[in-house]
mmCIF file of C-alpha atoms (C1' of nucleotides) in Angstrom:
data_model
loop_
_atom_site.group_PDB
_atom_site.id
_atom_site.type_symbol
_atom_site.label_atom_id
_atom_site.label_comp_id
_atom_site.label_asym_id
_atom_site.label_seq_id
_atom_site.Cartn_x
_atom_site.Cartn_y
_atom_site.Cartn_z
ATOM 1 C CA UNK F 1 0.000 0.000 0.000
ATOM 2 C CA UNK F 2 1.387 3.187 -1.296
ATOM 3 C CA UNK F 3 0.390 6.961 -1.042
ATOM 4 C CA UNK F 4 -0.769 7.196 -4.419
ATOM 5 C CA UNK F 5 -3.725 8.845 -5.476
ATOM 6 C CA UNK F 6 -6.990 6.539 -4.836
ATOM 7 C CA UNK F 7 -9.376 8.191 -6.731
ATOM 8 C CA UNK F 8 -9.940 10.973 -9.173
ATOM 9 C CA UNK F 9 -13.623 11.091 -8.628
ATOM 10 C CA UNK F 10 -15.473 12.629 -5.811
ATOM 11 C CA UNK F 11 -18.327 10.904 -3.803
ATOM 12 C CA UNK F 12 -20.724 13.133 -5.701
ATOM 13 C CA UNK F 13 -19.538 11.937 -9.205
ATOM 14 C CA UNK F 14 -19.530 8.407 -7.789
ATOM 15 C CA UNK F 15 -23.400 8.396 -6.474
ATOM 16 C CA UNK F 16 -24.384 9.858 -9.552
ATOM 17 C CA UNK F 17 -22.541 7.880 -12.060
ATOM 18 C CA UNK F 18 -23.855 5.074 -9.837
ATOM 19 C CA UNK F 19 -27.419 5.985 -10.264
ATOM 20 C CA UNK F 20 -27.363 6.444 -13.554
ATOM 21 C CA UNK F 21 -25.402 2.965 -14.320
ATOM 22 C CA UNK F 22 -28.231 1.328 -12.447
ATOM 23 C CA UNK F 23 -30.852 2.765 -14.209
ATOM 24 C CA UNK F 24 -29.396 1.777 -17.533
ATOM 25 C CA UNK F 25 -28.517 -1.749 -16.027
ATOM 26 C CA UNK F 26 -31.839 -2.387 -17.147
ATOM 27 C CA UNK F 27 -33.192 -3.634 -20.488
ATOM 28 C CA UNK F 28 -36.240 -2.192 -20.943
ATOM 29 C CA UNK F 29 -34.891 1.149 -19.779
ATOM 30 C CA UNK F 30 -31.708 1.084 -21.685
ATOM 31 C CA UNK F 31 -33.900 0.364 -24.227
ATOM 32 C CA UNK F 32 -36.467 3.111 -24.029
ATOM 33 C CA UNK F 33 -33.201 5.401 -24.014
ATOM 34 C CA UNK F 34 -31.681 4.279 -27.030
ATOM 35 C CA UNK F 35 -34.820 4.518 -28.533
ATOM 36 C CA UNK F 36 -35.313 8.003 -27.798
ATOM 37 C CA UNK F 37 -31.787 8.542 -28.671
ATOM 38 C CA UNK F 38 -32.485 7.609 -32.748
ATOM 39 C CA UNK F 39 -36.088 8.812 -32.754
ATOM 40 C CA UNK F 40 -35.715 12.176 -31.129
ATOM 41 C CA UNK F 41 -38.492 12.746 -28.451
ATOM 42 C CA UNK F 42 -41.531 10.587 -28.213
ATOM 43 C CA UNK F 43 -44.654 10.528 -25.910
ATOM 44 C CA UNK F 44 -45.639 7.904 -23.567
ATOM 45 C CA UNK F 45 -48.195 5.868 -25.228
ATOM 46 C CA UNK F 46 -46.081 5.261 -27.945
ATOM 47 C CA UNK F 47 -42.818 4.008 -26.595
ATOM 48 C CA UNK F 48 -45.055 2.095 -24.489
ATOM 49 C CA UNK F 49 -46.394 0.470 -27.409
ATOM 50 C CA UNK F 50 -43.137 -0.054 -29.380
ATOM 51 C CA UNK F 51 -41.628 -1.610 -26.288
ATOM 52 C CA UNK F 52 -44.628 -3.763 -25.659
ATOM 53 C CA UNK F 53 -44.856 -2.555 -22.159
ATOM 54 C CA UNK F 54 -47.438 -1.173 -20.020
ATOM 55 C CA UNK F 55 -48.100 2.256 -19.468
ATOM 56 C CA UNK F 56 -47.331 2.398 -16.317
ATOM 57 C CA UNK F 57 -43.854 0.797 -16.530
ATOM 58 C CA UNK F 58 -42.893 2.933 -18.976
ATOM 59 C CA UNK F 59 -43.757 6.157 -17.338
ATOM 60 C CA UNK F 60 -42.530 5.298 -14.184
ATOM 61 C CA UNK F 61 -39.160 4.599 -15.626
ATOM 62 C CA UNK F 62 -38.967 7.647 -18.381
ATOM 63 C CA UNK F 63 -39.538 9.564 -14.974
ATOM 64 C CA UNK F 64 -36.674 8.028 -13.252
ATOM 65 C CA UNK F 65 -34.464 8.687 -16.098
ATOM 66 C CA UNK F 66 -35.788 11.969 -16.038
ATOM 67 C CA UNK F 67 -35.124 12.840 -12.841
ATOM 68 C CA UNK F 68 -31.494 11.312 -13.040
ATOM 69 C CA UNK F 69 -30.839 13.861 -15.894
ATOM 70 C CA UNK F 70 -30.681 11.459 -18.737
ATOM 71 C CA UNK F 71 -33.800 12.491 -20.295
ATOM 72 C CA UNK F 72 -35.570 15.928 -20.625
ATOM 73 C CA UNK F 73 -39.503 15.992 -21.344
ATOM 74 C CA UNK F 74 -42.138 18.768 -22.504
ATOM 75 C CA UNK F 75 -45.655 19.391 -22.096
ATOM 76 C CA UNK F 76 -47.815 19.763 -25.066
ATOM 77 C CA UNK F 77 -51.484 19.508 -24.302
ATOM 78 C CA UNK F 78 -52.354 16.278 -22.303
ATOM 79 C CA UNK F 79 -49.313 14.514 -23.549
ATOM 80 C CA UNK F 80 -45.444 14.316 -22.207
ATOM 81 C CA UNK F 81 -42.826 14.173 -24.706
ATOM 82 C CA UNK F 82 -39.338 12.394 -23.729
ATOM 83 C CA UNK F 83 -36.294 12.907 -24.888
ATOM 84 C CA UNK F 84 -33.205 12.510 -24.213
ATOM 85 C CA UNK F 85 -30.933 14.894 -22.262
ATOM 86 C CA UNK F 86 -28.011 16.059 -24.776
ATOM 87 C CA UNK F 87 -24.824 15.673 -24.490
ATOM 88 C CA UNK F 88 -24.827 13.535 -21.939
ATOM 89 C CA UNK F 89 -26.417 10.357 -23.256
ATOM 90 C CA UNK F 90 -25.514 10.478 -26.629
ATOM 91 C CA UNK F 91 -21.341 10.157 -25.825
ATOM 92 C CA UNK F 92 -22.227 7.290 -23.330
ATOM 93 C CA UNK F 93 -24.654 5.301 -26.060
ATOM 94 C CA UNK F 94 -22.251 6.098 -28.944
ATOM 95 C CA UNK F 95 -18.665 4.526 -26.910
ATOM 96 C CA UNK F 96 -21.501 1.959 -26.425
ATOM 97 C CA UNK F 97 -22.273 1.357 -30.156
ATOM 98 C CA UNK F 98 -18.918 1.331 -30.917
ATOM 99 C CA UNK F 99 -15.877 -1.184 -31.316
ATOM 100 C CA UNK F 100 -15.005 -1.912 -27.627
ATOM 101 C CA UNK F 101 -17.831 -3.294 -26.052
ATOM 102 C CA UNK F 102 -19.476 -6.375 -27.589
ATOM 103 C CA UNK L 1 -46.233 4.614 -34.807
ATOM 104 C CA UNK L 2 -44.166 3.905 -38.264
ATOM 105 C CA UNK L 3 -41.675 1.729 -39.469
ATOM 106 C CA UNK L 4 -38.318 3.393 -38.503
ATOM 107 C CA UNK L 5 -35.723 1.895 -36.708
ATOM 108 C CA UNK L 6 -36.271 0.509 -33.329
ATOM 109 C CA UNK L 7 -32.833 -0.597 -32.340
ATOM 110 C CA UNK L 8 -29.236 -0.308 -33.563
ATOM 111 C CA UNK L 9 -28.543 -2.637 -30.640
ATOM 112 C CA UNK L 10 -28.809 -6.460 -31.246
ATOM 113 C CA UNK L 11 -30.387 -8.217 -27.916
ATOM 114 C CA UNK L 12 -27.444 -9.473 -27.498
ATOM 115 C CA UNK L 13 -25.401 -6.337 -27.150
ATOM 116 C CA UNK L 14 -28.619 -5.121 -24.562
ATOM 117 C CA UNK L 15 -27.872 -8.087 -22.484
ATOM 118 C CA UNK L 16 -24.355 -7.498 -22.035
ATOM 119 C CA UNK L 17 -24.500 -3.835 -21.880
ATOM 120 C CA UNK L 18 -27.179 -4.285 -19.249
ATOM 121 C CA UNK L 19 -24.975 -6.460 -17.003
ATOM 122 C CA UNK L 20 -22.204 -3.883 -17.419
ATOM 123 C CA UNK L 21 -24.164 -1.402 -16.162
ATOM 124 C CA UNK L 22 -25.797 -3.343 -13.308
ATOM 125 C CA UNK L 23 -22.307 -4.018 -11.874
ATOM 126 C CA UNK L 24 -21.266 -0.477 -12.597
ATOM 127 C CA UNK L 25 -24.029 0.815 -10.474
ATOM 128 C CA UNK L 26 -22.476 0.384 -7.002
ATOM 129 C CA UNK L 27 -20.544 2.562 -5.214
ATOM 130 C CA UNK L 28 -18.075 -0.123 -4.071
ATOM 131 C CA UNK L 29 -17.909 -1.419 -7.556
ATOM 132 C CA UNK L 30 -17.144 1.737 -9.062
ATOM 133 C CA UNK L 31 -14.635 2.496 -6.872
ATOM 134 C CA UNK L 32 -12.604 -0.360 -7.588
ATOM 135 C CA UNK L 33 -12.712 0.017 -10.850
ATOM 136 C CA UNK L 34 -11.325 3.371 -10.933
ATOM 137 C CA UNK L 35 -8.813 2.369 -8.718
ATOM 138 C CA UNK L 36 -7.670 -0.298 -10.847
ATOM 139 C CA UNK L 37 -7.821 2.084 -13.603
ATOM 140 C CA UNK L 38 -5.543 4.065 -11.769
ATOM 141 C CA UNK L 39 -2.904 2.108 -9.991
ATOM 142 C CA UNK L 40 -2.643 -0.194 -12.337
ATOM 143 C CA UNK L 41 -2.809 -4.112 -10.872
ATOM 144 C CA UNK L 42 -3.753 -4.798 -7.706
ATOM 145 C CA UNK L 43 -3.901 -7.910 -5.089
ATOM 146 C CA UNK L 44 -7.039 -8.534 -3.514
ATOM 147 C CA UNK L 45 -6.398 -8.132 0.333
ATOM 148 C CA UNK L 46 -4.654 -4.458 -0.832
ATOM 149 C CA UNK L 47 -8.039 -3.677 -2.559
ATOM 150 C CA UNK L 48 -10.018 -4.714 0.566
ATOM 151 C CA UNK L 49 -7.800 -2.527 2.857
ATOM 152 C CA UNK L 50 -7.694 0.378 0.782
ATOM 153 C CA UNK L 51 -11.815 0.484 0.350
ATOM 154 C CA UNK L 52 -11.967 -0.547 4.043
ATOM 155 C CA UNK L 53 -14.133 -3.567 2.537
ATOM 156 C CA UNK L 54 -14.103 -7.354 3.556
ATOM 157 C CA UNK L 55 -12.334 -9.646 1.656
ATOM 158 C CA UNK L 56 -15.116 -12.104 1.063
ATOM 159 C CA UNK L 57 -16.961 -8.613 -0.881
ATOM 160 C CA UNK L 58 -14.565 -7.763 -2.329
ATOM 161 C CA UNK L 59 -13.132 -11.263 -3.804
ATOM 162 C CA UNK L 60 -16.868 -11.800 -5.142
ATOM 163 C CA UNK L 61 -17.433 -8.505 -6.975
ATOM 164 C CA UNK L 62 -13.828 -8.621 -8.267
ATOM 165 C CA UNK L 63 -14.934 -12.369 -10.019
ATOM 166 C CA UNK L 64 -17.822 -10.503 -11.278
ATOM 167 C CA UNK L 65 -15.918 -7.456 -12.628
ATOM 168 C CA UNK L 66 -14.075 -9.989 -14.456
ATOM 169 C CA UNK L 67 -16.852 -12.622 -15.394
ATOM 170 C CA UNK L 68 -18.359 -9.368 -17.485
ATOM 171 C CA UNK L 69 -15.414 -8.852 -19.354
ATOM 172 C CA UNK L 70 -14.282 -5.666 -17.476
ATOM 173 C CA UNK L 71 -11.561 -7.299 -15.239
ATOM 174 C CA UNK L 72 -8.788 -9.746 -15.480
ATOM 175 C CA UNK L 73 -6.670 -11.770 -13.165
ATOM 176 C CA UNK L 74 -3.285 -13.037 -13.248
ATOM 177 C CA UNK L 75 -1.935 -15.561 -10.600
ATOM 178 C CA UNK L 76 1.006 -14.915 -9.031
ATOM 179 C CA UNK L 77 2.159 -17.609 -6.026
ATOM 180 C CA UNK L 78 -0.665 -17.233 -3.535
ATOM 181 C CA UNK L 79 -1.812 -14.193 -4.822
ATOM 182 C CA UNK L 80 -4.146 -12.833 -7.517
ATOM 183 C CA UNK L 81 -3.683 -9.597 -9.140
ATOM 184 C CA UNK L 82 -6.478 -8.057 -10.994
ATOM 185 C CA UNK L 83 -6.430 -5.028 -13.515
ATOM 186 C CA UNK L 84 -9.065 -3.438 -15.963
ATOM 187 C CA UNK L 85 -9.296 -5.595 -19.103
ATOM 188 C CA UNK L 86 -7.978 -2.084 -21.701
ATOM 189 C CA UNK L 87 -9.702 -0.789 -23.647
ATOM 190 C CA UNK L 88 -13.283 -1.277 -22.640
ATOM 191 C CA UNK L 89 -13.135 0.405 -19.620
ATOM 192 C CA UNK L 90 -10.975 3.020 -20.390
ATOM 193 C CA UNK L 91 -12.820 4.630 -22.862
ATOM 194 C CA UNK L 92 -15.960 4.410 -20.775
ATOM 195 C CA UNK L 93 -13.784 6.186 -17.443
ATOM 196 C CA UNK L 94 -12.497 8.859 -19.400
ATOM 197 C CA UNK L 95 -16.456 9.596 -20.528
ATOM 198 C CA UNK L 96 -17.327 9.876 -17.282
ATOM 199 C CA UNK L 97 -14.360 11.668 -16.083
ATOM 200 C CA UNK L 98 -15.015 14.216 -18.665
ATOM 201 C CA UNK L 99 -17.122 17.256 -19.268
ATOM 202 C CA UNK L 100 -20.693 15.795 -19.981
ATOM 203 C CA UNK L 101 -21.152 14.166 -16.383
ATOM 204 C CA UNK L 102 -21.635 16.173 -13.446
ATOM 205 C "C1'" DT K 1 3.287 -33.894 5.587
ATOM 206 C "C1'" DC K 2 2.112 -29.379 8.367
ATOM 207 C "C1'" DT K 3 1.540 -24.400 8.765
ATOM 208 C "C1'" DA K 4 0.642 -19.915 7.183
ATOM 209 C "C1'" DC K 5 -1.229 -16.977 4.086
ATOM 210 C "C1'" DA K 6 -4.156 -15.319 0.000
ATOM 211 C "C1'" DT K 7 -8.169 -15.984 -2.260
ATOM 212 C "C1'" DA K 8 -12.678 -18.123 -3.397
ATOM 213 C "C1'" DT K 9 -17.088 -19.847 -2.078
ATOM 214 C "C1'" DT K 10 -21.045 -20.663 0.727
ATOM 215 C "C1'" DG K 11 -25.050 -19.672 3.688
ATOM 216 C "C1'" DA K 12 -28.309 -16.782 5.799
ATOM 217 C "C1'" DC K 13 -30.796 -12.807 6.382
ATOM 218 C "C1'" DA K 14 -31.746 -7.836 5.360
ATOM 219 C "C1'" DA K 15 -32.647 -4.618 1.917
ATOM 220 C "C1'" DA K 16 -33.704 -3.108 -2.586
ATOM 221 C "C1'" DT K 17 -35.820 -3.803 -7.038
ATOM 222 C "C1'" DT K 18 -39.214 -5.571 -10.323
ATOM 223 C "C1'" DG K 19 -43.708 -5.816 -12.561
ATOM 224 C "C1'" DA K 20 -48.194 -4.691 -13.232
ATOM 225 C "C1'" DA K 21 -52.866 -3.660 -11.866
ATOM 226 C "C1'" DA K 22 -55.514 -0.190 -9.714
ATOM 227 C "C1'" DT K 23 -56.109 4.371 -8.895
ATOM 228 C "C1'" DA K 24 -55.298 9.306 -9.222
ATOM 229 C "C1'" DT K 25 -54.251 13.424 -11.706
ATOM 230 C "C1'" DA K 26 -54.013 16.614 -15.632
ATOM 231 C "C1'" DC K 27 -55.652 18.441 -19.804
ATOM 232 C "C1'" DC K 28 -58.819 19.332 -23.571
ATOM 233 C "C1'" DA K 29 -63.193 19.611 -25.913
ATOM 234 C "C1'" DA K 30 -68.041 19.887 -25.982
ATOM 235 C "C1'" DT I 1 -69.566 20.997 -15.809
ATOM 236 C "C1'" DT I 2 -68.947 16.232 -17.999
ATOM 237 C "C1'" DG I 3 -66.484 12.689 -20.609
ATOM 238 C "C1'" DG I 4 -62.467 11.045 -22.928
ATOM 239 C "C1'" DT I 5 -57.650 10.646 -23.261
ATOM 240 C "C1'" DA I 6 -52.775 10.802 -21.677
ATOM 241 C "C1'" DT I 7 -49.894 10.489 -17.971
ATOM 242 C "C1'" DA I 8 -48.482 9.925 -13.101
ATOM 243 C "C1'" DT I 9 -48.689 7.617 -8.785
ATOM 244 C "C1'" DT I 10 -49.725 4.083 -5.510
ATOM 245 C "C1'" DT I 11 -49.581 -0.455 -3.898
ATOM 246 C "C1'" DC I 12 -47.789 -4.946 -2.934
ATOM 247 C "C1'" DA I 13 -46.220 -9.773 -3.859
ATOM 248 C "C1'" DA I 14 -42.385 -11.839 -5.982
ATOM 249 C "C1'" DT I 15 -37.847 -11.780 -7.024
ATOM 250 C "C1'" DT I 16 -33.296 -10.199 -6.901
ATOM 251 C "C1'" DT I 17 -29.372 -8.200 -4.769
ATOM 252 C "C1'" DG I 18 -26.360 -6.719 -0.777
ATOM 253 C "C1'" DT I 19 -23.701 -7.929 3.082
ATOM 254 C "C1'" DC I 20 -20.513 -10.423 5.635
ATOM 255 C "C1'" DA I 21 -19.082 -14.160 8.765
ATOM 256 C "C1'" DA I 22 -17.774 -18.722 8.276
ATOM 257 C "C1'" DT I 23 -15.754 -22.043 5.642
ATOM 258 C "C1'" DA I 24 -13.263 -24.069 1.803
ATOM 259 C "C1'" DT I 25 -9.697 -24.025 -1.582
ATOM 260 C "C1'" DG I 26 -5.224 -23.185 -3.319
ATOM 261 C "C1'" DT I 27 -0.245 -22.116 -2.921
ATOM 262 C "C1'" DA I 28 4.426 -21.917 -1.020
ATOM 263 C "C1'" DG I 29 7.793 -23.014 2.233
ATOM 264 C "C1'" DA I 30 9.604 -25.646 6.251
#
DNA sequence: TCTACATATTGACAAATTGAAATATACCAA
DNA sequence: TTGGTATATTTCAATTTGTCAATATGTAGA
């Protein structure tokens, strides 16, 4: 054991990049976000149909991401529209897409 | 709904992305990946002092770490060293080091 | 072999997460 | 206001995960 430097990232950086790993350690939401990631934004009903999910799922877990800054959303009459909160998704998904991770 | 794209990402590439993630999102976890990232390899009972962790917890996440791909081990006498398995991780660090993650 | 040490695995319980129906809320139009 | 639609929230059983002491396994040297 030496006196080198342990960590680079603070406890804040940590707990968030922790909450948002677990939120995307899921299929269905990693999926919702990569959807909204090629389609641009999208309202409930509909990514709840495309993923074959029920409504409730889905908008409890587009809130989550929401609310863990990964997605942004707008009014627009009676319906939400999700999207997803640039730049920070769209690095993550793209070293995702890419070469290093199979 | 129309016919555009659903998914650049095979299930395949979900699933493993999804278990990534899942072991990514825990503080502990985290940590000793970015230590390892950092120092370098790393014994086990050094890793367990320096996060103040048992050695049972921190032996099993290690053999997780690795069984994703994300780790790798190298016996040594008695004693097992682990480091990240480059470049995987890297690239994904540095992202969240960086600018677009608060 | 025996001993010491490093690591891996197991077992048990607490804690957190999942999934989905039921219900509530918000908004618009008539 | 009333009804219809879209979304948000609540609830809870089932399942999964976290935690860590205890135990087992593996390795090297005497």
């Amino acid at each position: 054991m030496n006196e080198t430097v342990v960590s680079t990232m603070t406890d804040d950086k940590i707990e968030f990049a922790t909450s948002m790993f677990k939120l995307l350690g899921h299929p269905l939401r990693l999926r919702i976000v990569e959807i909204l990631d090629l389609r641009g934004e999208m309202m409930v009903n509909d990514i709840a149909e495309l993923t074959e999910q029920p409504q409730s799922t889905v908008s409890l877990y587009l809130n989550k991401l929401k609310n863990c800054g990964l997605l942004k959303s707008r009014r627009d009459g009676n319906q939400t529209y999700y999207s997803v909160n640039e730049p920070k998704l769209h690095i993550l998904l793209n070293c995702l897409r890419g070469c290093p991770f199979e």
